[in-house]
mmCIF file of C-alpha atoms in Angstrom:
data_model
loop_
_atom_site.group_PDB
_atom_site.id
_atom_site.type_symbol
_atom_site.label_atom_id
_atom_site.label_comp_id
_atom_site.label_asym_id
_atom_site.label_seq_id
_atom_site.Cartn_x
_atom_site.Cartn_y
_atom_site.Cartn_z
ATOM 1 C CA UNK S 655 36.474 -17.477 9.315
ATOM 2 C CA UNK S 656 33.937 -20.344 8.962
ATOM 3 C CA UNK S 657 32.219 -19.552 12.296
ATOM 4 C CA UNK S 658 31.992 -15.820 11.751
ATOM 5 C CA UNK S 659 30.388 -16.706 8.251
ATOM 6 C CA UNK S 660 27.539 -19.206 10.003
ATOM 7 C CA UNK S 661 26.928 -17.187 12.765
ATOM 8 C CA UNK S 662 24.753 -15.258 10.736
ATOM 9 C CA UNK S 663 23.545 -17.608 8.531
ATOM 10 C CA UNK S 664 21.847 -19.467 11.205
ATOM 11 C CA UNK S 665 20.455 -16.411 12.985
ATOM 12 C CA UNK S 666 18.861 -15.818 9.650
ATOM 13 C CA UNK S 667 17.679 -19.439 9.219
ATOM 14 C CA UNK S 668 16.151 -19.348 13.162
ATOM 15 C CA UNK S 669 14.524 -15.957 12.203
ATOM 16 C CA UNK S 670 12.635 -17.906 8.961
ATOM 17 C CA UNK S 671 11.694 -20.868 10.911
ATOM 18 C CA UNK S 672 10.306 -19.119 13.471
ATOM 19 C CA UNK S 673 8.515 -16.704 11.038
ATOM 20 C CA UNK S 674 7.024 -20.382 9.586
ATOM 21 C CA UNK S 675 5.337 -21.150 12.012
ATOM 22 C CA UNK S 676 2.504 -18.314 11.007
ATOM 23 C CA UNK S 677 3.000 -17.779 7.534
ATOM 24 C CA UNK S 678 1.233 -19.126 5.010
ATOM 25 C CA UNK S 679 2.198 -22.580 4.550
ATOM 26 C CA UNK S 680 2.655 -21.797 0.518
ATOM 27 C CA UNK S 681 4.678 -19.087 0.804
ATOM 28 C CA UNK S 682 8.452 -19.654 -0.418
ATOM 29 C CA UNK S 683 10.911 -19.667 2.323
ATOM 30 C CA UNK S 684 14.255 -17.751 1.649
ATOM 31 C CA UNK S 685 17.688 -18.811 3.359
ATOM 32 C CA UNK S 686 20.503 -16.499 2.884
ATOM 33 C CA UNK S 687 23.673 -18.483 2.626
ATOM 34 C CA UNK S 688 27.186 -16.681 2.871
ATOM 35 C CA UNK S 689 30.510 -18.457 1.921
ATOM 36 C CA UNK S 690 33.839 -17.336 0.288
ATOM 37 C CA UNK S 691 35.239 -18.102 -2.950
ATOM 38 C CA UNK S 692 37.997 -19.976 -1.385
ATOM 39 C CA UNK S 693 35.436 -22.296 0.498
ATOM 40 C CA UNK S 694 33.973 -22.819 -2.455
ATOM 41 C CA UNK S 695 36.820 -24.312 -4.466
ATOM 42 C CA UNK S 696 36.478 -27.638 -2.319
ATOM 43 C CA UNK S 697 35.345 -30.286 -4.712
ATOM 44 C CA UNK S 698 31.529 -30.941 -3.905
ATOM 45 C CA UNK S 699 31.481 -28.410 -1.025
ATOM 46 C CA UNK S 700 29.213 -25.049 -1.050
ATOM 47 C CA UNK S 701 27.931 -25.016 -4.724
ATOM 48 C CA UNK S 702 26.594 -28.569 -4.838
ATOM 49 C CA UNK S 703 24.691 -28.590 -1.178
ATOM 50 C CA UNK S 704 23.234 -25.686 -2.145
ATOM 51 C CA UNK S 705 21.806 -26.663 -5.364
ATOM 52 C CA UNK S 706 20.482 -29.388 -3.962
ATOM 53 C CA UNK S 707 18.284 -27.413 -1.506
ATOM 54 C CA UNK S 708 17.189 -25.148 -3.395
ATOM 55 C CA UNK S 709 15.459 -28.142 -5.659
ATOM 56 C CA UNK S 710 13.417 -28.363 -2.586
ATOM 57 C CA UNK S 711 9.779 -27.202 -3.066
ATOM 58 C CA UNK S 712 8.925 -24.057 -1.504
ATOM 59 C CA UNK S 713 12.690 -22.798 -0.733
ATOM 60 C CA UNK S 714 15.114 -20.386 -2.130
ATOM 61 C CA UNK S 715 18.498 -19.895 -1.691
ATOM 62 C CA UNK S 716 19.948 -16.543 -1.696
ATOM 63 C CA UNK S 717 23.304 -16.908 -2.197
ATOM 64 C CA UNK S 718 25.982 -14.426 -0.968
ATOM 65 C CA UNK S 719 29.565 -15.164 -2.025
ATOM 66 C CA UNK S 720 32.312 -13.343 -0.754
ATOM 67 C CA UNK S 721 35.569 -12.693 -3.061
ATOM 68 C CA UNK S 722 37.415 -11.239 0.281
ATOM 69 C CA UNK S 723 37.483 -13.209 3.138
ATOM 70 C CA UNK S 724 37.798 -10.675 5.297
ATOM 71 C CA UNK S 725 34.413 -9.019 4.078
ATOM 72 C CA UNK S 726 32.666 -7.557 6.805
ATOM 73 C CA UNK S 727 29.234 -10.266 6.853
ATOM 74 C CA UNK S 728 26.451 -7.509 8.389
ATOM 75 C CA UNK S 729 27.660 -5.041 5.687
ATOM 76 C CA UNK S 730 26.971 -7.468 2.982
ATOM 77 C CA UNK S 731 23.600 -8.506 4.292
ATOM 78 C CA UNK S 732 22.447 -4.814 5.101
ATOM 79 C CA UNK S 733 23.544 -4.361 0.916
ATOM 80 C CA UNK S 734 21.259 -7.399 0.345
ATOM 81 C CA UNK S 735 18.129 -5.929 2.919
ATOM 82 C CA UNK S 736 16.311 -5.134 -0.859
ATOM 83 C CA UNK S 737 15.490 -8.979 -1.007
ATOM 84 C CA UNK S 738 13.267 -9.808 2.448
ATOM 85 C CA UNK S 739 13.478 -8.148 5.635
ATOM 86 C CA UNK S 740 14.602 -11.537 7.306
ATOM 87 C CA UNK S 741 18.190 -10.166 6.172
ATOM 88 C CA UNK S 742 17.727 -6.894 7.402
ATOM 89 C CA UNK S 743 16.974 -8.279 10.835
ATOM 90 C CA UNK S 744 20.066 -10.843 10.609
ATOM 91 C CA UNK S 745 22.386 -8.168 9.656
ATOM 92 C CA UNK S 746 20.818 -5.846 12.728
ATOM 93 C CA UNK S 747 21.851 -9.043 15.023
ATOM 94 C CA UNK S 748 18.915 -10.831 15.577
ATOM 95 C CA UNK S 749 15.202 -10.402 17.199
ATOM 96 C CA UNK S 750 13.431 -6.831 17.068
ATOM 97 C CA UNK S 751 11.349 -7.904 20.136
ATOM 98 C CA UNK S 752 7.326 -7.690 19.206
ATOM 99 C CA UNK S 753 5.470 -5.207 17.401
ATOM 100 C CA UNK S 754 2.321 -3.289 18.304
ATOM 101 C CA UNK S 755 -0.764 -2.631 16.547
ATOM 102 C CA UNK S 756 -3.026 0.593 17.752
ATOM 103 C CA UNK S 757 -6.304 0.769 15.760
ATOM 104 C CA UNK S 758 -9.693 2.306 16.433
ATOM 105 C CA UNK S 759 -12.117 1.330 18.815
ATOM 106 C CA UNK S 760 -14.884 1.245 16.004
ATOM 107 C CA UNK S 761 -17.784 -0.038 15.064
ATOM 108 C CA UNK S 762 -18.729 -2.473 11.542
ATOM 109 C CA UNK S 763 -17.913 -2.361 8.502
ATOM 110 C CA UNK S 764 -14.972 -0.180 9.956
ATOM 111 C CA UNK S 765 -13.874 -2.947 12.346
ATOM 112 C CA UNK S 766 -13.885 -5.621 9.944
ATOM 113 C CA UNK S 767 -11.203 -3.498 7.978
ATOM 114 C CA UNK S 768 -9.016 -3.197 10.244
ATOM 115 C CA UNK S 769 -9.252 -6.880 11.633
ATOM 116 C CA UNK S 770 -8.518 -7.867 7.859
ATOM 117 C CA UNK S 771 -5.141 -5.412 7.954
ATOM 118 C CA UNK S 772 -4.122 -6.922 11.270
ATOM 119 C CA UNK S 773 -4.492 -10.228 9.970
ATOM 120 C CA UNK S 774 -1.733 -9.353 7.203
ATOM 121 C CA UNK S 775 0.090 -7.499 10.165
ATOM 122 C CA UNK S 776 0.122 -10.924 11.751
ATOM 123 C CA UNK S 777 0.818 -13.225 8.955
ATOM 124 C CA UNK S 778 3.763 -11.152 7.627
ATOM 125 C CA UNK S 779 5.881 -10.258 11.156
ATOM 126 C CA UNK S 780 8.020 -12.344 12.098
ATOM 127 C CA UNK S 781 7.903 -11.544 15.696
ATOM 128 C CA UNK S 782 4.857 -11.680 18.363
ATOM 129 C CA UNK S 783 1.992 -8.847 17.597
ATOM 130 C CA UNK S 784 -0.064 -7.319 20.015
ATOM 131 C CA UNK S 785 -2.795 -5.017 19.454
ATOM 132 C CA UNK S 786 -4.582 -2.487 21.135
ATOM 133 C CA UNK S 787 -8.244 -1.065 20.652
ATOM 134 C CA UNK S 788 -8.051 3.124 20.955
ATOM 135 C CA UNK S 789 -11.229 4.689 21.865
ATOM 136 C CA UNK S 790 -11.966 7.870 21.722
ATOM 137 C CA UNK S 791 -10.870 8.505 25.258
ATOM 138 C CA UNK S 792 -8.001 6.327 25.402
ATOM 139 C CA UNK S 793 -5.490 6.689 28.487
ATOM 140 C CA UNK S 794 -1.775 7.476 27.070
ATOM 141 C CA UNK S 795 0.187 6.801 30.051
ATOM 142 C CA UNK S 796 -1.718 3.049 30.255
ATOM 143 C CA UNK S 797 -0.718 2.389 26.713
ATOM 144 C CA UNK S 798 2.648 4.208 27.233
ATOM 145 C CA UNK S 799 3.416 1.931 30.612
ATOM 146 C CA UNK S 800 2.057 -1.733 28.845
ATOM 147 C CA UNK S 801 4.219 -1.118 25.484
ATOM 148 C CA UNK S 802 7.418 -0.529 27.901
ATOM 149 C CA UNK S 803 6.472 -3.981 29.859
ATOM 150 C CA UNK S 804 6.124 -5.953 26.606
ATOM 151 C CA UNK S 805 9.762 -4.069 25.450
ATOM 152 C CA UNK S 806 7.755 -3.025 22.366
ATOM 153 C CA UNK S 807 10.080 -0.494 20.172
ATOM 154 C CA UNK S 808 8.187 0.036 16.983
ATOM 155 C CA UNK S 809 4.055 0.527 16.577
ATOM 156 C CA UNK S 810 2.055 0.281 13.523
ATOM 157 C CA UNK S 811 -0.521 2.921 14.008
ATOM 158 C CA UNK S 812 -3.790 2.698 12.047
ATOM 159 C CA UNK S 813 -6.335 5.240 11.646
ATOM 160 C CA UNK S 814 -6.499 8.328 13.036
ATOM 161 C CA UNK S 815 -7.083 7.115 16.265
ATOM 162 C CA UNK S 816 -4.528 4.967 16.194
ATOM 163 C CA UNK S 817 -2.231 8.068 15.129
ATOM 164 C CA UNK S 818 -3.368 9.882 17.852
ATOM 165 C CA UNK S 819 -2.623 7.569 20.343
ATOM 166 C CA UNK S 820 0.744 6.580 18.993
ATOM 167 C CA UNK S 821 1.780 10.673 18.689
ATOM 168 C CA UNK S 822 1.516 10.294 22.596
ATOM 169 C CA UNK S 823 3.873 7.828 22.685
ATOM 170 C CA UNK S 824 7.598 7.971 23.945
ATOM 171 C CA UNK S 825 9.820 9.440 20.960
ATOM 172 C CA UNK S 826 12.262 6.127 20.955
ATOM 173 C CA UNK S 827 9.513 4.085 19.637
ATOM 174 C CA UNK S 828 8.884 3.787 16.230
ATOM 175 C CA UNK S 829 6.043 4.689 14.006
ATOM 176 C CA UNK S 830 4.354 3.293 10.869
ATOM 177 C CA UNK S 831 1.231 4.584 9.922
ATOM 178 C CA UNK S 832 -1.256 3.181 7.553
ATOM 179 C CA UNK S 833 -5.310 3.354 7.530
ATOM 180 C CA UNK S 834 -5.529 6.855 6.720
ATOM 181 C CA UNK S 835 -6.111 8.588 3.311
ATOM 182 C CA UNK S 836 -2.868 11.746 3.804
ATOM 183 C CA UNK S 837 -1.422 13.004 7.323
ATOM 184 C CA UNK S 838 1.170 15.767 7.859
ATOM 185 C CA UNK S 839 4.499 13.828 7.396
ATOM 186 C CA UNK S 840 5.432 15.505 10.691
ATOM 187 C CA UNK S 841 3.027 13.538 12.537
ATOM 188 C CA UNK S 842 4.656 10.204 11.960
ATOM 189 C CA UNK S 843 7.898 10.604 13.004
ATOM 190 C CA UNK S 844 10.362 8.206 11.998
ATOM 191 C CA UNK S 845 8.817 5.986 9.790
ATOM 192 C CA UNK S 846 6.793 5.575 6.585
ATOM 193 C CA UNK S 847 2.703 6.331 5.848
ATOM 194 C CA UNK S 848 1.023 3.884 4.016
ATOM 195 C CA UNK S 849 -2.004 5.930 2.514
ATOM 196 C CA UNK S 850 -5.296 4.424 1.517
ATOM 197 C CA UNK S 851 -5.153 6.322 -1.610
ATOM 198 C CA UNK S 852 -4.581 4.386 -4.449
ATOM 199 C CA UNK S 853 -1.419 4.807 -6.568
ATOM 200 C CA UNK S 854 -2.172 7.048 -9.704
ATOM 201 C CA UNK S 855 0.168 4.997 -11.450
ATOM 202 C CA UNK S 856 -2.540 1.738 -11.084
ATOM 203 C CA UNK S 857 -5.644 3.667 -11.696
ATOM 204 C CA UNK S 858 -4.272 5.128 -15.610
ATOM 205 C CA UNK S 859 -2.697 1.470 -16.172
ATOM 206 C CA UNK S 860 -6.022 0.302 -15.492
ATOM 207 C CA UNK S 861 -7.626 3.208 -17.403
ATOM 208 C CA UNK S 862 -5.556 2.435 -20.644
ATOM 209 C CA UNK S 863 -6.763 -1.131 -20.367
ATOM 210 C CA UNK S 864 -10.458 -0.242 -20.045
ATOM 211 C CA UNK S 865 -10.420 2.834 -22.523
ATOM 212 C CA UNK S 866 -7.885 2.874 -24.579
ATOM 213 C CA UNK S 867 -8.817 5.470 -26.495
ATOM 214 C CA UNK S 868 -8.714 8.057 -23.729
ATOM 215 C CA UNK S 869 -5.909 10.381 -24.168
ATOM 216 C CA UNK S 870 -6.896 13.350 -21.487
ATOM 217 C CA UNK S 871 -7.487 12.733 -17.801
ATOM 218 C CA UNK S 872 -9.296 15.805 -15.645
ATOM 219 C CA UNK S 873 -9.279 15.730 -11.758
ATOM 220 C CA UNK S 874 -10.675 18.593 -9.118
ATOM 221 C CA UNK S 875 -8.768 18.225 -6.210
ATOM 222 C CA UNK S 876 -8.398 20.409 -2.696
ATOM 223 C CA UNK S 877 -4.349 20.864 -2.278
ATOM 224 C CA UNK S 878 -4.551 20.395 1.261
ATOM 225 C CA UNK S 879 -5.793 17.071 1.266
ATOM 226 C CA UNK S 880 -4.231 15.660 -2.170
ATOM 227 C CA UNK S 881 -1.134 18.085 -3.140
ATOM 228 C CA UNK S 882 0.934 15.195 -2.390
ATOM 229 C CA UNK S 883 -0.967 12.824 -4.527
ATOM 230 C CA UNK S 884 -1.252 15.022 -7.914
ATOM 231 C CA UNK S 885 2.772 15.060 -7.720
ATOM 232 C CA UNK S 886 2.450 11.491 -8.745
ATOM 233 C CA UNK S 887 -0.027 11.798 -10.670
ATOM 234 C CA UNK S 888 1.413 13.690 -12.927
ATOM 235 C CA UNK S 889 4.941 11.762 -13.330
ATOM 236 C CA UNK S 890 2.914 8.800 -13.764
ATOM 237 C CA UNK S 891 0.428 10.365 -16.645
ATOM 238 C CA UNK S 892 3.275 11.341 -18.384
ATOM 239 C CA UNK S 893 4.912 7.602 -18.386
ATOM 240 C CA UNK S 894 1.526 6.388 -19.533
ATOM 241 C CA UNK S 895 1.063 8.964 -22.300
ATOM 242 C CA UNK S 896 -1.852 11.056 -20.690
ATOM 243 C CA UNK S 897 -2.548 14.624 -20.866
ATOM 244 C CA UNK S 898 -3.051 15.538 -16.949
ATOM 245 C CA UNK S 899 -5.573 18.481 -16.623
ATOM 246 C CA UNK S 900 -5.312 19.185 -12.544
ATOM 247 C CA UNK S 901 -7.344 21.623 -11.220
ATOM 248 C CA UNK S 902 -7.790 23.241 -7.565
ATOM 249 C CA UNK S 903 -11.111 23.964 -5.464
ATOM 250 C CA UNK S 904 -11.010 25.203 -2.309
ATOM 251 C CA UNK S 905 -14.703 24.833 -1.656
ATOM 252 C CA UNK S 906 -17.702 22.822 -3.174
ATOM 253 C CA UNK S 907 -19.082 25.787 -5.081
ATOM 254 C CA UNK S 908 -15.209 26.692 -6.812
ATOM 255 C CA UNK S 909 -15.258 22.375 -7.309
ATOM 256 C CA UNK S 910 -19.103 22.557 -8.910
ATOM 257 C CA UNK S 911 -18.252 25.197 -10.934
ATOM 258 C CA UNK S 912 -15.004 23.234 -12.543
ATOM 259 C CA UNK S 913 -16.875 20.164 -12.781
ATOM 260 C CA UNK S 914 -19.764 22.435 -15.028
ATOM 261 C CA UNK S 915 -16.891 23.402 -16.932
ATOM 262 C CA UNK S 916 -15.271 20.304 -17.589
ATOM 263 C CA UNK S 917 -18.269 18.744 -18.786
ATOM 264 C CA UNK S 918 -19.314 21.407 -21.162
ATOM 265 C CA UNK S 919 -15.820 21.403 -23.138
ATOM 266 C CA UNK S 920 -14.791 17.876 -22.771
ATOM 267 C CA UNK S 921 -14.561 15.545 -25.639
ATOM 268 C CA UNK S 922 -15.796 11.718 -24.442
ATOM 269 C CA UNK S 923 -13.611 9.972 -27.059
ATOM 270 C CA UNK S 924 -10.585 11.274 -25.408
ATOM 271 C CA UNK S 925 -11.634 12.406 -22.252
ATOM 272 C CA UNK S 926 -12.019 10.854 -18.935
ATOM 273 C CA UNK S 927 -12.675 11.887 -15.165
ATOM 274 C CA UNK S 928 -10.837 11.317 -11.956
ATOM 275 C CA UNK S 929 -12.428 11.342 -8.485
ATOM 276 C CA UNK S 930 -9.975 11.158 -6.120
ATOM 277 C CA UNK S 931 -11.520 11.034 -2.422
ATOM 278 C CA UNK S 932 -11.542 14.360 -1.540
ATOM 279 C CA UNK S 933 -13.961 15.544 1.053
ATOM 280 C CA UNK S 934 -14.278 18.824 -0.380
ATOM 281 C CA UNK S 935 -14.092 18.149 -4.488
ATOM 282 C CA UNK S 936 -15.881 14.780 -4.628
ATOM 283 C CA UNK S 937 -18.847 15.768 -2.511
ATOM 284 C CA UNK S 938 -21.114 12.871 -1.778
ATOM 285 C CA UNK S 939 -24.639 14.935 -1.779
ATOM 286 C CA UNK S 940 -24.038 17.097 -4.539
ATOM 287 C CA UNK S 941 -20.811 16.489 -6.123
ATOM 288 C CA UNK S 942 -21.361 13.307 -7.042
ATOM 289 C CA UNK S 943 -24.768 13.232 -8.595
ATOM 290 C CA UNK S 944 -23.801 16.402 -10.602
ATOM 291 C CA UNK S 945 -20.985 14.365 -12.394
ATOM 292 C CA UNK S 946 -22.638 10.575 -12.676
ATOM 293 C CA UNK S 947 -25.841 12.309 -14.360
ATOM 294 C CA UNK S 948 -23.421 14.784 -16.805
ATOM 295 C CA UNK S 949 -21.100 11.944 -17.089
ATOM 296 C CA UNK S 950 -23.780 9.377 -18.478
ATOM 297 C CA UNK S 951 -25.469 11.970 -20.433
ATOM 298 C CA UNK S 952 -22.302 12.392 -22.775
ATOM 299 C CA UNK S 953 -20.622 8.871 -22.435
ATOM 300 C CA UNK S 954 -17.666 10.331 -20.635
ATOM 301 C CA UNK S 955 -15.613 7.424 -18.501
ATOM 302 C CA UNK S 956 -15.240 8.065 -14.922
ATOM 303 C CA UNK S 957 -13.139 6.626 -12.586
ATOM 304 C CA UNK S 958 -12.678 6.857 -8.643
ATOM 305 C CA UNK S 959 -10.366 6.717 -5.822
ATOM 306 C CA UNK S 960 -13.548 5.288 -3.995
ATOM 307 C CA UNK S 961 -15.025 1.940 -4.242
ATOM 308 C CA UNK S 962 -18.890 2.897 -3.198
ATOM 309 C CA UNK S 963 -18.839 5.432 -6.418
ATOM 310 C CA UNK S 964 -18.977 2.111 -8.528
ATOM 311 C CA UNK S 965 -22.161 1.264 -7.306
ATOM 312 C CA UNK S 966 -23.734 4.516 -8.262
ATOM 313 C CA UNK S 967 -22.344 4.495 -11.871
ATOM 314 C CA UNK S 968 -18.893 5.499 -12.100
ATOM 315 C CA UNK S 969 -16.606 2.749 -14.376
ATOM 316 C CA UNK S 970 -14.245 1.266 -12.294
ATOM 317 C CA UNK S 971 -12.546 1.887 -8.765
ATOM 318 C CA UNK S 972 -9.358 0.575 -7.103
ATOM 319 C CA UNK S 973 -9.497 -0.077 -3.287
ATOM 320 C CA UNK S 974 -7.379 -1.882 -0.469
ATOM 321 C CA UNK S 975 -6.642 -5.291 -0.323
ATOM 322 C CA UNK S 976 -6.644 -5.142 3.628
ATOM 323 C CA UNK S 977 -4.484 -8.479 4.429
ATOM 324 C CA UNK S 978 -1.959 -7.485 1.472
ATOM 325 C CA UNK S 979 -2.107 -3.867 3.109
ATOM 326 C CA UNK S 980 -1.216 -5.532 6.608
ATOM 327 C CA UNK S 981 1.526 -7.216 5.323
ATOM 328 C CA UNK S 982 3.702 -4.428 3.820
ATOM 329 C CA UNK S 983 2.745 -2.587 7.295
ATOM 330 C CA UNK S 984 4.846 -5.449 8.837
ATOM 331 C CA UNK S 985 7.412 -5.396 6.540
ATOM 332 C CA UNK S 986 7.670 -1.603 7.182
ATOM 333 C CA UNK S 987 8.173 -2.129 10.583
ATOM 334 C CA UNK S 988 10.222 -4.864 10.458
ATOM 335 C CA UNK S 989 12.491 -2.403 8.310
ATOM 336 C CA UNK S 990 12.100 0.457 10.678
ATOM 337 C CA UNK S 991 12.984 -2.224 13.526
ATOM 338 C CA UNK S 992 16.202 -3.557 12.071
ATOM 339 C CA UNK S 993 17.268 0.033 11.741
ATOM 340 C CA UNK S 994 15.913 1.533 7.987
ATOM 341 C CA UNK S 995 14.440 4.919 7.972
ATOM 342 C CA UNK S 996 11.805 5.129 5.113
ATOM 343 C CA UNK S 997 9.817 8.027 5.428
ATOM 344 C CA UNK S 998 6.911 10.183 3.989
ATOM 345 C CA UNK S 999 3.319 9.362 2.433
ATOM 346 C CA UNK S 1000 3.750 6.234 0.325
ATOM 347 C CA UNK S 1001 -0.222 5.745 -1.985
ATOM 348 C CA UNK S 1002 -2.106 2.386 -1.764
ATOM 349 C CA UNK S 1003 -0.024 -0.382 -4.403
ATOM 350 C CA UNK S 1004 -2.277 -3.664 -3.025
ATOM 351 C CA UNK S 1005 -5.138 -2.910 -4.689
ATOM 352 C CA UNK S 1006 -8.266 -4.780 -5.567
ATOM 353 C CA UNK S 1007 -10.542 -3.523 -8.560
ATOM 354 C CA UNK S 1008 -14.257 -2.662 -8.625
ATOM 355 C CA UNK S 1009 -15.825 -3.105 -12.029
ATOM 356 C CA UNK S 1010 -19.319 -1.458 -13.421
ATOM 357 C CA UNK S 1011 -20.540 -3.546 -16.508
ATOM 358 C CA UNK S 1012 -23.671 -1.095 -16.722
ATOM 359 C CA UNK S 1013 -21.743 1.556 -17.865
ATOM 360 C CA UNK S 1014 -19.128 -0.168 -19.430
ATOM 361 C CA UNK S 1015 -21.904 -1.533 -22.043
ATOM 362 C CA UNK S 1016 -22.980 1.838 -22.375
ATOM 363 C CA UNK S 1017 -19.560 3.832 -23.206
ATOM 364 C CA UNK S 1018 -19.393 0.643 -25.403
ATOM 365 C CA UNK S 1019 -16.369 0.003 -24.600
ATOM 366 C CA UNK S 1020 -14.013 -2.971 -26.264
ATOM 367 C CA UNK S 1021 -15.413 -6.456 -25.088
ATOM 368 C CA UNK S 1022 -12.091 -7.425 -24.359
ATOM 369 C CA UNK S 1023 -12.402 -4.643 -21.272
ATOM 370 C CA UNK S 1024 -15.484 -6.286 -20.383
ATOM 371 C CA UNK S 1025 -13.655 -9.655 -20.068
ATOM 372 C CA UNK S 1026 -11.070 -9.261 -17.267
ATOM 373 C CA UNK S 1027 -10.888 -10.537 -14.317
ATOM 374 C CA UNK S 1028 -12.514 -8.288 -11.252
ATOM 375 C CA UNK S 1029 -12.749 -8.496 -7.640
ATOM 376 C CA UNK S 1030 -16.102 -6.621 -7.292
ATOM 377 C CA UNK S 1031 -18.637 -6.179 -9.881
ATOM 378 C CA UNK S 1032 -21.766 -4.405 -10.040
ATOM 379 C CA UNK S 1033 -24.998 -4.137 -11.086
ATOM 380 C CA UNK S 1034 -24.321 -7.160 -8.234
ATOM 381 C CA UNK S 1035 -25.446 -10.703 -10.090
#
């Protein structure tokens, strides 16, 4: 019994040591230990080692004990996968072979992006990365043909390039998407999309914070690009105690006209505005001028999906944290390796937070808003 228990308590100890050797040296190091009661009942066996380890600095012990004996050990690491995916790839039997990355062939600021995401991609797996630049023209059998040499079975596919390419790819091979703002669930096939769009949930917790008195949210969205997103939104209004008025534009002139609307009824001690980025609703030229001039004019807080509106005016933004991004890819895939099967459009939860203190001063809002802590704030001083 005491070999069948270690056997995968070591695989999951090589898997973490191996996975040291490019983590971040602070991070804490988990070490899933599995033993039965009866083992346990020796005087100054299981329970007293183990404590002493886990005194260590910088290590954890997860400790899995087994009232049966005869407990089947994968099953009761796949029911502890929730904790790190270093158990769900002990209880699939070991090493998922390497990972690749497909991203755009793109110019700056794009490329610096997606160099920051891979850097999380590469920090997180636990297992050798390779990536791959997709131009426009990219060859599908060559990148078909090179993932089969390098036994690659699941691809994180960023952008839409790097969708593109990885829809070409051989339907065994996995797919996790990230990089993009929405894509048909259909065109990832068997694995999750991690969407650039920040998580409404964030943006009215942060919204609360800022403006507390604001009690009534408005957004102007297009359904084809953000249905998905205003199903959220409004569970997660209603948990923070916000009136959700949602309304759909098919075109800029329908989205001008709401905006008009909105602005001549709203009330700026309770309301507030939502840009989500939407091509068609939060127009750059003349969407976005329209509502920063109306907006100031009656005091009204604004907040975006967008991190460049923040510059022109608007309160406060959330936007990616790239290498935090890259590393939930990885654990994605790692998941999707090791044999999970989380699927669908997931929005943005490692998020950074753009701060205005222009218009903060001039909603005069509590200083205590003005106080936080921010990760980008303009005017720039």
């Amino acid at each position: 019994m005491m070999k069948k228990i270690l056997t995968p308590i070591l695989t999951a100890c090589a898997l973490l040591c191996s996975g040291l050797q490019i983590s971040n040296a602070a991070a804490t190091t988990r070490i899933a230990v599995i033993y039965t009661e009866a083992d346990d009942t020796i005087p100054g066996s299981f329970s007293g080692v183990l404590g002493g380890i886990d005194n260590l600095p910088g290590v954890e012990i997860i400790r899995l004990r087994l009232a049966d004996p005869s407990a089947d050990v994968s099953r009761v690491l796949l029911a502890a996968s929730a904790v790190s995916s270093t158990l769900r790839i002990a209880a699939a039997g070991g090493t998922i072979g390497p990972i690749a990355v497909l991203y755009p062939d793109i110019g700056e600021p794009y490329r610096s992006v997606f160099s920051k995401i891979i850097e999380g991609i590469e920090e997180k797996a636990q297992t050798k990365v390779s990536s791959f630049a997709v131009g426009a023209n990219f060859n599908p059998q060559s990148i078909s043909s090179e993932l089969k040499r390098q036994d690659v079975r699941v691809v994180i596919a960023l952008g839409r390039n790097g969708l593109k390419a990885a829809s070409a790819l051989d339907r065994e091979i996995g797919v996790v998407a990230g990089g993009v703002l929405s894509v048909q669930e259909a065109d990832v096939r068997s694995g999750a999309i991690l969407s650039l769009a920040p998580d409404p949930a964030l943006l009215f917790a942060r919204l609360k914070v800022l403006s507390p008195k604001t009690q009534r949210v408005h957004v102007v969205y297009e359904p084809r690009q953000n249905g998905w997103l205003l199903k959220l939104a409004k569970e997660a209004a209603r948990q923070h105690g916000i009136e959700l008025v949602a309304q759909e534009a098919g075109d800029l002139k329908a989205a001008v006209t709401i905006y008009q609307s909105i602005f001549n009824t709203a009330d700026p001690k309770r309301d507030a505005l939502w840009l989500p980025q939407d091509s068609t609703t939060v127009e750059e030229s003349v969407v976005l001028p329209l509502v920063l001039q109306e907006s100031w004019a009656k005091g009204m807080p604004v907040f975006s999906s967008n991190v460049s509106h923040v510059k022109r005016g608007v309160l406060f933004a959330l936007y990616p944290n790239n290498v935090e991004l890259g590393r939930n890819l990885a654990s994605s895939a790692l998941g999707l390796a090791s044999g999970g099967n989380s699927k669908g459009v997931q929005p943005l939860r490692d998020v950074l937070t753009a701060f205005n203190t222009r218009t903060a001063s001039h909603l005069g809002l509590p200083r205590s808003a003005m106080q936080q802590n921010f990760d980008l704030i303009f005017p720039e001083q």
